[in-house]
Short mmCIF file of C-alpha atoms (C1' of nucleotides) in Angstrom, two decimals:
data_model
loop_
_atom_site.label_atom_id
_atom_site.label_comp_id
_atom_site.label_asym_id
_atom_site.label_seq_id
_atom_site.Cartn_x
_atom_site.Cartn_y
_atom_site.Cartn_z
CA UNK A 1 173.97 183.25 61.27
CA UNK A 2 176.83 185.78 60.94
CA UNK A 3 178.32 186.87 57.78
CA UNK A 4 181.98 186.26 56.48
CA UNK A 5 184.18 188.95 57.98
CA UNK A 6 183.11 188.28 61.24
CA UNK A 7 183.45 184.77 61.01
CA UNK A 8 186.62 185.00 59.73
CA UNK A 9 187.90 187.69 63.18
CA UNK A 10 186.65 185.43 65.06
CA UNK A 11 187.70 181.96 64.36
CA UNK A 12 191.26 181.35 63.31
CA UNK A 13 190.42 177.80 61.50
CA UNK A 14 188.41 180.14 59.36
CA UNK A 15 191.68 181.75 57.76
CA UNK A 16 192.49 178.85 55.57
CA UNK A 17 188.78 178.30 54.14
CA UNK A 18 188.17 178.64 50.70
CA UNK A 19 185.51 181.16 49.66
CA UNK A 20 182.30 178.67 49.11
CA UNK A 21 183.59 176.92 52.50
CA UNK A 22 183.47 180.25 54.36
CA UNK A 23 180.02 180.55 52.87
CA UNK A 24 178.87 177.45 53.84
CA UNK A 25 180.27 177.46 57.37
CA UNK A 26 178.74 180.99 58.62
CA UNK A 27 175.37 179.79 57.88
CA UNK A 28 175.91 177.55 60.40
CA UNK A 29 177.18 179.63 63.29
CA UNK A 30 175.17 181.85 65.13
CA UNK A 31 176.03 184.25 68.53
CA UNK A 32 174.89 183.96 71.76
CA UNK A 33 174.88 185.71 74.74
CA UNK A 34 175.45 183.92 78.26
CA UNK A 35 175.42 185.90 81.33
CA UNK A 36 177.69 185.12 84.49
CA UNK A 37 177.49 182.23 85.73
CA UNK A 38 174.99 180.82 83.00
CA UNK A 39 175.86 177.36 82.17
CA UNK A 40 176.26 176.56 78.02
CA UNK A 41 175.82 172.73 78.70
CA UNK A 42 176.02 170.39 81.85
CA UNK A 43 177.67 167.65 82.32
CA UNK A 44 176.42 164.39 80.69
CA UNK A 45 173.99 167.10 78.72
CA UNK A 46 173.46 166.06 75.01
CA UNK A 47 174.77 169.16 73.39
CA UNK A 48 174.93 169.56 69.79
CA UNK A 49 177.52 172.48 68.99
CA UNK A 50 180.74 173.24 68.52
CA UNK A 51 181.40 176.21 70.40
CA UNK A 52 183.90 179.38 70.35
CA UNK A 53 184.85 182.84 72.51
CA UNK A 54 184.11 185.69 70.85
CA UNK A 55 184.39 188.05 73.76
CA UNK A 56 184.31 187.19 77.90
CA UNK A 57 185.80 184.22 79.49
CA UNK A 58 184.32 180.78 79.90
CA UNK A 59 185.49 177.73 82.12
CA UNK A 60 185.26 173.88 81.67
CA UNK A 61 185.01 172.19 84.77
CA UNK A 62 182.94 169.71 86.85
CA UNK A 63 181.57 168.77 90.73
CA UNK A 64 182.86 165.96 92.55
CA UNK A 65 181.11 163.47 94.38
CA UNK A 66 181.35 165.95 97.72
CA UNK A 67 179.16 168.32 95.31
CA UNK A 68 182.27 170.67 94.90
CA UNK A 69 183.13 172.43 92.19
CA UNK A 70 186.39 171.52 90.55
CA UNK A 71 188.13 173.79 87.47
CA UNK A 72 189.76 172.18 84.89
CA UNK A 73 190.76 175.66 82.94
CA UNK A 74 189.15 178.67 81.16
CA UNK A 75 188.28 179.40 77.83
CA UNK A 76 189.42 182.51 76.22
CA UNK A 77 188.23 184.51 73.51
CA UNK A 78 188.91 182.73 70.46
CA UNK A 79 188.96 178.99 71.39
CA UNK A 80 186.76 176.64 69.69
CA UNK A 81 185.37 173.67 72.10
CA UNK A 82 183.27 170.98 72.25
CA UNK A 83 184.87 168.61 69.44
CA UNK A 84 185.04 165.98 71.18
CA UNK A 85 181.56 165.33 72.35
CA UNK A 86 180.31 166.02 68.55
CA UNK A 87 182.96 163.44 67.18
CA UNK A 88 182.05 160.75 69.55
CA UNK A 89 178.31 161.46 69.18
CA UNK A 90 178.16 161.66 72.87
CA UNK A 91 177.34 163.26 75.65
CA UNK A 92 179.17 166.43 77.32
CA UNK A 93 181.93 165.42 79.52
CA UNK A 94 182.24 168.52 81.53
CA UNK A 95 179.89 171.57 82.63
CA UNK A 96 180.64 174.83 80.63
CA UNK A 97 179.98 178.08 82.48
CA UNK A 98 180.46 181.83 81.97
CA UNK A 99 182.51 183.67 84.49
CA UNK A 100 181.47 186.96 83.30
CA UNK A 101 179.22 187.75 80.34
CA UNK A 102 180.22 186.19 77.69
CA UNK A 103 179.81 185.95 73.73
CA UNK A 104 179.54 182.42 72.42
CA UNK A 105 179.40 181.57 68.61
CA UNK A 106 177.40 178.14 68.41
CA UNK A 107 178.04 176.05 65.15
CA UNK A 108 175.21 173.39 64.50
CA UNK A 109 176.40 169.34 63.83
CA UNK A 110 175.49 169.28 60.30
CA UNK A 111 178.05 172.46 59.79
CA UNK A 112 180.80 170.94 61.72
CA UNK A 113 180.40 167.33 60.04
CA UNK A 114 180.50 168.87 56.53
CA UNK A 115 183.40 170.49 57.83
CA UNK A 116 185.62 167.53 58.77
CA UNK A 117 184.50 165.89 55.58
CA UNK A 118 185.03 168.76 52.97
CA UNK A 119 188.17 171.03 54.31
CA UNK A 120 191.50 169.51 54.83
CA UNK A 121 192.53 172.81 56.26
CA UNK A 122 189.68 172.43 59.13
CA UNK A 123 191.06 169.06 60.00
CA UNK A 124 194.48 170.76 60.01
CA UNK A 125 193.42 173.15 62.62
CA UNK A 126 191.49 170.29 64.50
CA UNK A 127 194.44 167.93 64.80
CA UNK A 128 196.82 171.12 66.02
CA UNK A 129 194.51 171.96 68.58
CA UNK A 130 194.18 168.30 69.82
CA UNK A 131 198.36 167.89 69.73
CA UNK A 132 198.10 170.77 71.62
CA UNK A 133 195.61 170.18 74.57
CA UNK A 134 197.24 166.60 74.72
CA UNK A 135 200.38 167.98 75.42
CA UNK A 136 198.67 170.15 78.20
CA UNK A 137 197.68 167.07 79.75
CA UNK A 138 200.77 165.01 79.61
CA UNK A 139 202.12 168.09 81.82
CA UNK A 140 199.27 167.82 84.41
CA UNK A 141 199.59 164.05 84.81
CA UNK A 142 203.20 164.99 85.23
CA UNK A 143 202.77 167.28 87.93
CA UNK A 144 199.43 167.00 89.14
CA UNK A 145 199.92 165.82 92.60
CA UNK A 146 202.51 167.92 93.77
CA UNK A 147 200.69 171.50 91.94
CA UNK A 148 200.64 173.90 95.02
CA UNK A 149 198.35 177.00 94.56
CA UNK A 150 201.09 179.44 92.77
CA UNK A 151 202.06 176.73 90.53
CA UNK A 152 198.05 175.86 89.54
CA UNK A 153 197.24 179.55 88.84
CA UNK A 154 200.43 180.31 86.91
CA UNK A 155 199.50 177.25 84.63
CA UNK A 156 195.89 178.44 84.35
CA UNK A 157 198.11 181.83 83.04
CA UNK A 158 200.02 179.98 80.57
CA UNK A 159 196.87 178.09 78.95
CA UNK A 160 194.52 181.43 78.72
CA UNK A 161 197.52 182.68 76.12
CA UNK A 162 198.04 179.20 74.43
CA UNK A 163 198.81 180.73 70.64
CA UNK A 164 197.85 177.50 69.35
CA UNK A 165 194.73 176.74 71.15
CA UNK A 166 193.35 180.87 71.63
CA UNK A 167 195.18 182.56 68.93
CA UNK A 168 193.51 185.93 69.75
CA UNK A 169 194.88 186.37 73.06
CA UNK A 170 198.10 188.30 73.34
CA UNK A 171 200.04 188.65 76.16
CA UNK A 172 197.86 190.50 78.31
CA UNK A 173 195.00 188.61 79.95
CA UNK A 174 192.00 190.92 80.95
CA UNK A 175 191.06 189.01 83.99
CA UNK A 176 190.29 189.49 87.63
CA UNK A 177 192.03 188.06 90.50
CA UNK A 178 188.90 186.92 91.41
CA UNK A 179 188.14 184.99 87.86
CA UNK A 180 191.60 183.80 88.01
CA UNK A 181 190.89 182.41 91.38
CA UNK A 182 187.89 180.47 90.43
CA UNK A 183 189.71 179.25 87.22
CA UNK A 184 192.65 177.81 89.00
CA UNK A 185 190.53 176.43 91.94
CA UNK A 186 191.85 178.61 94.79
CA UNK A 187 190.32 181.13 96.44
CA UNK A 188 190.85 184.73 95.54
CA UNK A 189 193.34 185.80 98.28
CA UNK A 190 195.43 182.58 97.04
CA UNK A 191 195.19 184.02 93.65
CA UNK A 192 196.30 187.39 94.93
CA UNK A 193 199.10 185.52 96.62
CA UNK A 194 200.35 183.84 93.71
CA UNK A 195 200.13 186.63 91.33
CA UNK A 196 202.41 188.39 93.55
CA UNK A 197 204.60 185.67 93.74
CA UNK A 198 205.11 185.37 90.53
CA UNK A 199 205.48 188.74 89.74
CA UNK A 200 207.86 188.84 92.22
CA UNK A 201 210.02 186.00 89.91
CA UNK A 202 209.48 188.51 87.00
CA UNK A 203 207.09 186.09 85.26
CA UNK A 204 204.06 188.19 85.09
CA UNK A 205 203.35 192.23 85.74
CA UNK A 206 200.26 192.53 87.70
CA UNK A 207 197.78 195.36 86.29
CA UNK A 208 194.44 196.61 87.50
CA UNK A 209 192.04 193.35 86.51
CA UNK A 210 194.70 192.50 83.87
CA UNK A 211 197.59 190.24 83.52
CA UNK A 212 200.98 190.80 81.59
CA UNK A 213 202.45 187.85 80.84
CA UNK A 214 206.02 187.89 80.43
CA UNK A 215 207.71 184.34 80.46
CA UNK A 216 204.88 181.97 79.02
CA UNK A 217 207.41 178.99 79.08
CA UNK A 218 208.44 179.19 82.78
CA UNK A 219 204.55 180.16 83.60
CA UNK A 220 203.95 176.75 81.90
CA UNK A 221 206.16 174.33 83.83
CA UNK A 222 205.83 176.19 86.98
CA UNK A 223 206.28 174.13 89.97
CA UNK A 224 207.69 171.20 87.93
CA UNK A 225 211.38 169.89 87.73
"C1'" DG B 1 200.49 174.41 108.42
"C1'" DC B 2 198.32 175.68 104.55
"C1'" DA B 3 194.34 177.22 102.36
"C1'" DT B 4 189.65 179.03 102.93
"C1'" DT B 5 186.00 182.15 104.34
"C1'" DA B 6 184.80 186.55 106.25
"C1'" DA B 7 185.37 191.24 106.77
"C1'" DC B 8 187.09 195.80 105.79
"C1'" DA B 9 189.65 199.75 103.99
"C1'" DG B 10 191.66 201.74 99.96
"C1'" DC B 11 191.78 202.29 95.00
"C1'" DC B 12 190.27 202.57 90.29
"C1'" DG B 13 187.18 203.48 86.58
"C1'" DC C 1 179.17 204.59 93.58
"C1'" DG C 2 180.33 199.74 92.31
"C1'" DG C 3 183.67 196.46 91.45
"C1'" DC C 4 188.45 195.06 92.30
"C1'" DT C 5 192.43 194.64 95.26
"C1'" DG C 6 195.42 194.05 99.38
"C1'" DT C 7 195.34 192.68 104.28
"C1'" DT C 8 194.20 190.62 108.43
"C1'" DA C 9 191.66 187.57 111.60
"C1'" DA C 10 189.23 183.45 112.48
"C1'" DT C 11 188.24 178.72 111.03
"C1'" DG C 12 188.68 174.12 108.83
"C1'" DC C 13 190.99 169.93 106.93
#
DNA sequence: GCATTAACAGCCG
DNA sequence: CGGCTGTTAATGC
């Protein structure tokens, strides 16, 4: 278990807990370590938390029937996942794994239940989060056949600084081209490519292992209209 | 053709 | 030195 103050840094649908709620919720959370390229759950894996960033990078993804690996988008510090499964009582839908070392916090069922049934602010922050990632996929139905390599990794850009979804992020992403690469489901020297390319259209500023972004909006709808 | 893997040199921390 | 980056060459769908 972790105690208040941390809880509260690290999980922005802590912020509008009352006192006894914060109380009650931290006893349920406890940290968690996962190496690269550890896996948190598998698909079709009964897995019983709700889960946030606290530090590294995670992806959600899952392998098709050729046995490749295909990325649906990372998981910055600060998003909370895993809803889903708990609500349905059912079992993952995607595999979870780290692409560096990674700090998870892990909040057990009976936490999150009392949760949703106690604090209308938690709900608040659960339905936000859900308008949210359905709007995200609205925009990949949208453009999904026609995403070319630039346009996939500056979207995979866009969603790592979602304020909404991973309030701690700012605008820089601390990422490798490599990481990026294996978020967006290209290979690193298409990742290279596209970061320069869009640098080039003044959307990002490429750093050493960092990103800048500079026009989330455009980064967003890239390659659509 | 476009994207991927492989390989290598240069750069940064 | 080890990891990351920028390029190029060869290969695959």
């Amino acid at each position: 278990m972790i105690d208040a103050a941390e809880l509260k840094s690290i999980a922005a649908w802590a912020q509008g807990l009352s006192d006894a709620e914060i109380e009650r919720a931290r006893r349920g959370v406890s940290i968690k370590t996962f190496g690269r390229g550890a896996h948190l759950c598998h698909r079709d894996d009964k897995f019983e938390h709700w889960a946030g960033v606290v530090d590294g990078l995670m992806k959600f993804g899952s392998t098709d029937a050729a046995g490749r690996v295909v990325s649906f988008g990372g998981l910055p510090p600060g998003m909370w996942f895993g809803e889903g499964s708990l609500l349905k009582n059912e079992a993952r839908q995607y595999d979870v794994v780290a692409l560096r070392d990674t700090r998870l916090a892990l909040m057990n069922k009976p936490t999150f239940d009392w949760l949703c049934d106690a604090s209308v602010a938690f709900n608040r922050y659960l339905v936000r989060q859900f308008n949210e990632r359905l709007g995200l996929f609205i925009a990949l139905l949208e453009h999904a056949r026609t995403l070319d390599a630039t346009a996939r990794v500056a979207r995979n850009i866009a969603w790592l600084i979602n304020p909404v979804i991973a309030p701690r992020a700012g605008d820089r992403i601390e990422i490798s081209q490599e990481e990026l690469g294996l978020l967006s489901g290209v290979s690193r020297q298409a990742a290279n490519a596209a970061l320069r390319q869009l640098a080039a259209e003044g959307l990002v500023t490429v750093d050493h292992r960092s990103v800048i972004v500079r026009d989330r909006t455009r980064l967003a709808r890239y390659g659509g209209e």
